[in-house]
Amino acid sequence: MSESVNNTSNNLLQVPSTSTTNNTSTPSLSPPTLPVIPPPSLVDVPLRKEKTMAEFLATMDNYAPIIPDAVTDYYLNKSGFDCDDVRIKRLLALATQKFVSDIATDAFQFCKVRQSGIKKSGKERKNVLTMEDLSAALNEYGINIKKPEYYS
């Protein structure tokens, strides 16, 4: 009994291979081989990154963000960031500008959703930034704000 089980398990575990009978070959069940594509040169990747970063920082010389340099300098110095490169400071001002812009856009979307439920016929309603819309937008970025109790 154990011999018959052993024989059947051996037959099940055998992998078919190419056999030649009458000069005909049957393909094996192995997957087809794909051509190997060599990875890009590792030396080229950092050079391209450095080149694009240098180009980007060069464009920051001519760019004036909405947040003035004096305001950026004040808050960077207040937080302990000391850097003499104006391009880096402008880059941080640009990131801050994008962050504020994203929050304002999200708050506007919350305002539109809130006002879509209150349809008035005739006149078109103006969009008004409310504290509820702003707090919902800021909550998505992990900033929790609440109105103090005495203002409610």
mmCIF file of C-alpha atoms in Angstrom:
data_model
loop_
_atom_site.group_PDB
_atom_site.id
_atom_site.type_symbol
_atom_site.label_atom_id
_atom_site.label_comp_id
_atom_site.label_asym_id
_atom_site.label_seq_id
_atom_site.Cartn_x
_atom_site.Cartn_y
_atom_site.Cartn_z
ATOM 1 C CA MET A 1 0.000 0.000 0.000
ATOM 2 C CA SER A 2 2.717 2.460 0.910
ATOM 3 C CA GLU A 3 4.577 1.597 -2.319
ATOM 4 C CA SER A 4 1.553 2.493 -4.477
ATOM 5 C CA VAL A 5 1.093 5.800 -2.664
ATOM 6 C CA ASN A 6 4.787 6.494 -3.048
ATOM 7 C CA ASN A 7 4.678 5.756 -6.808
ATOM 8 C CA THR A 8 1.677 7.991 -7.402
ATOM 9 C CA SER A 9 3.215 10.834 -5.420
ATOM 10 C CA ASN A 10 6.401 10.515 -7.474
ATOM 11 C CA ASN A 11 4.389 10.639 -10.685
ATOM 12 C CA LEU A 12 2.568 13.751 -9.526
ATOM 13 C CA LEU A 13 5.728 15.543 -8.511
ATOM 14 C CA GLN A 14 7.570 14.937 -11.765
ATOM 15 C CA VAL A 15 7.931 17.981 -13.952
ATOM 16 C CA PRO A 16 7.379 17.295 -17.636
ATOM 17 C CA SER A 17 10.453 17.889 -19.705
ATOM 18 C CA THR A 18 11.136 17.933 -23.394
ATOM 19 C CA SER A 19 11.108 14.478 -24.793
ATOM 20 C CA THR A 20 12.295 13.438 -28.177
ATOM 21 C CA THR A 21 10.306 10.748 -29.898
ATOM 22 C CA ASN A 22 10.462 10.398 -33.645
ATOM 23 C CA ASN A 23 12.416 13.672 -33.858
ATOM 24 C CA THR A 24 9.491 15.670 -32.492
ATOM 25 C CA SER A 25 9.910 17.623 -29.363
ATOM 26 C CA THR A 26 7.183 18.642 -26.951
ATOM 27 C CA PRO A 27 7.821 21.878 -25.102
ATOM 28 C CA SER A 28 8.230 21.877 -21.374
ATOM 29 C CA LEU A 29 5.794 23.644 -19.083
ATOM 30 C CA SER A 30 8.370 26.204 -17.967
ATOM 31 C CA PRO A 31 7.439 29.854 -18.572
ATOM 32 C CA PRO A 32 8.939 31.557 -21.593
ATOM 33 C CA THR A 33 12.060 33.547 -20.964
ATOM 34 C CA LEU A 34 11.855 37.281 -21.419
ATOM 35 C CA PRO A 35 14.746 39.421 -22.575
ATOM 36 C CA VAL A 36 16.722 40.917 -19.731
ATOM 37 C CA ILE A 37 16.821 44.703 -19.821
ATOM 38 C CA PRO A 38 19.835 46.131 -18.040
ATOM 39 C CA PRO A 39 19.105 48.786 -15.385
ATOM 40 C CA PRO A 40 19.986 52.383 -16.218
ATOM 41 C CA SER A 41 23.402 53.486 -15.223
ATOM 42 C CA LEU A 42 23.445 54.388 -11.556
ATOM 43 C CA VAL A 43 25.841 57.239 -12.260
ATOM 44 C CA ASP A 44 23.377 58.956 -14.628
ATOM 45 C CA VAL A 45 20.479 59.088 -12.160
ATOM 46 C CA PRO A 46 22.096 61.305 -9.483
ATOM 47 C CA LEU A 47 23.573 63.572 -12.134
ATOM 48 C CA ARG A 48 20.144 64.131 -13.683
ATOM 49 C CA LYS A 49 18.628 64.811 -10.268
ATOM 50 C CA GLU A 50 21.390 67.248 -9.380
ATOM 51 C CA LYS A 51 21.037 68.970 -12.733
ATOM 52 C CA THR A 52 17.282 69.395 -12.421
ATOM 53 C CA MET A 53 17.609 70.589 -8.808
ATOM 54 C CA ALA A 54 20.241 73.105 -9.877
ATOM 55 C CA GLU A 55 17.987 74.302 -12.702
ATOM 56 C CA PHE A 56 15.051 74.593 -10.303
ATOM 57 C CA LEU A 57 17.051 76.561 -7.757
ATOM 58 C CA ALA A 58 18.300 78.836 -10.550
ATOM 59 C CA THR A 59 14.691 79.666 -11.433
ATOM 60 C CA MET A 60 14.025 80.542 -7.787
ATOM 61 C CA ASP A 61 16.354 83.561 -8.165
ATOM 62 C CA ASN A 62 13.878 85.252 -10.494
ATOM 63 C CA TYR A 63 10.689 84.060 -8.769
ATOM 64 C CA ALA A 64 9.030 86.207 -6.131
ATOM 65 C CA PRO A 65 6.479 84.234 -4.079
ATOM 66 C CA ILE A 66 3.347 85.874 -2.708
ATOM 67 C CA ILE A 67 4.759 85.643 0.823
ATOM 68 C CA PRO A 68 7.365 88.433 1.104
ATOM 69 C CA ASP A 69 10.972 87.541 1.900
ATOM 70 C CA ALA A 70 10.860 89.593 5.125
ATOM 71 C CA VAL A 71 7.909 87.564 6.449
ATOM 72 C CA THR A 72 9.623 84.317 5.479
ATOM 73 C CA ASP A 73 12.847 85.444 7.167
ATOM 74 C CA TYR A 74 10.986 86.410 10.350
ATOM 75 C CA TYR A 75 9.236 83.061 10.763
ATOM 76 C CA LEU A 76 12.280 81.026 9.735
ATOM 77 C CA ASN A 77 14.433 82.883 12.275
ATOM 78 C CA LYS A 78 11.729 82.495 14.915
ATOM 79 C CA SER A 79 11.701 78.731 14.366
ATOM 80 C CA GLY A 80 15.512 78.521 14.507
ATOM 81 C CA PHE A 81 16.194 77.987 10.800
ATOM 82 C CA ASP A 82 19.355 79.829 9.778
ATOM 83 C CA CYS A 83 20.158 79.945 6.076
ATOM 84 C CA ASP A 84 21.724 82.657 3.969
ATOM 85 C CA ASP A 85 20.607 81.237 0.611
ATOM 86 C CA VAL A 86 17.667 83.294 -0.664
ATOM 87 C CA ARG A 87 16.678 80.504 -3.082
ATOM 88 C CA ILE A 88 16.064 78.054 -0.241
ATOM 89 C CA LYS A 89 14.011 80.632 1.639
ATOM 90 C CA ARG A 90 11.934 81.291 -1.466
ATOM 91 C CA LEU A 91 11.484 77.567 -1.951
ATOM 92 C CA LEU A 92 10.083 77.301 1.586
ATOM 93 C CA ALA A 93 7.838 80.318 0.915
ATOM 94 C CA LEU A 94 6.590 78.602 -2.238
ATOM 95 C CA ALA A 95 5.817 75.414 -0.278
ATOM 96 C CA THR A 96 3.947 77.482 2.310
ATOM 97 C CA GLN A 97 2.025 79.248 -0.435
ATOM 98 C CA LYS A 98 0.990 75.896 -1.923
ATOM 99 C CA PHE A 99 -0.076 74.596 1.484
ATOM 100 C CA VAL A 100 -2.278 77.639 2.147
ATOM 101 C CA SER A 101 -3.668 77.437 -1.386
ATOM 102 C CA ASP A 102 -4.584 73.752 -0.940
ATOM 103 C CA ILE A 103 -6.369 74.511 2.335
ATOM 104 C CA ALA A 104 -8.312 77.379 0.732
ATOM 105 C CA THR A 105 -9.297 75.167 -2.218
ATOM 106 C CA ASP A 106 -10.498 72.405 0.095
ATOM 107 C CA ALA A 107 -12.465 74.900 2.210
ATOM 108 C CA PHE A 108 -14.073 76.238 -0.982
ATOM 109 C CA GLN A 109 -15.101 72.695 -1.944
ATOM 110 C CA PHE A 110 -16.642 72.174 1.502
ATOM 111 C CA CYS A 111 -18.502 75.481 1.063
ATOM 112 C CA LYS A 112 -19.868 74.384 -2.321
ATOM 113 C CA VAL A 113 -21.024 71.045 -0.897
ATOM 114 C CA ARG A 114 -22.683 72.754 2.054
ATOM 115 C CA GLN A 115 -24.447 75.288 -0.161
ATOM 116 C CA SER A 116 -25.573 72.702 -2.710
ATOM 117 C CA GLY A 117 -28.072 71.464 -0.145
ATOM 118 C CA ILE A 118 -29.471 74.976 0.355
ATOM 119 C CA LYS A 119 -30.664 75.805 -3.166
ATOM 120 C CA LYS A 120 -32.429 79.132 -3.477
ATOM 121 C CA SER A 121 -34.317 79.772 -6.646
ATOM 122 C CA GLY A 122 -33.712 82.992 -8.485
ATOM 123 C CA LYS A 123 -30.552 84.535 -7.083
ATOM 124 C CA GLU A 124 -27.171 82.909 -7.113
ATOM 125 C CA ARG A 125 -25.648 82.686 -3.649
ATOM 126 C CA LYS A 126 -22.221 84.088 -2.903
ATOM 127 C CA ASN A 127 -19.621 81.752 -1.479
ATOM 128 C CA VAL A 128 -18.645 82.698 2.049
ATOM 129 C CA LEU A 129 -15.745 81.134 3.927
ATOM 130 C CA THR A 130 -17.086 79.956 7.264
ATOM 131 C CA MET A 131 -15.261 78.596 10.251
ATOM 132 C CA GLU A 132 -16.951 75.214 9.751
ATOM 133 C CA ASP A 133 -15.629 74.930 6.189
ATOM 134 C CA LEU A 134 -12.145 76.017 7.221
ATOM 135 C CA SER A 135 -12.003 73.646 10.194
ATOM 136 C CA ALA A 136 -13.177 70.733 7.998
ATOM 137 C CA ALA A 137 -10.455 71.508 5.445
ATOM 138 C CA LEU A 138 -7.769 71.850 8.111
ATOM 139 C CA ASN A 139 -8.924 68.632 9.758
ATOM 140 C CA GLU A 140 -7.939 66.758 6.579
ATOM 141 C CA TYR A 141 -4.368 67.998 7.088
ATOM 142 C CA GLY A 142 -4.293 66.986 10.745
ATOM 143 C CA ILE A 143 -4.882 70.464 12.158
ATOM 144 C CA ASN A 144 -7.786 70.478 14.590
ATOM 145 C CA ILE A 145 -9.349 73.825 15.401
ATOM 146 C CA LYS A 146 -12.468 74.587 17.375
ATOM 147 C CA LYS A 147 -14.272 77.775 18.174
ATOM 148 C CA PRO A 148 -14.064 78.683 21.839
ATOM 149 C CA GLU A 149 -17.174 77.948 23.895
ATOM 150 C CA TYR A 150 -18.064 81.576 24.539
ATOM 151 C CA TYR A 151 -18.369 82.320 20.777
ATOM 152 C CA SER A 152 -20.969 79.614 20.192
#
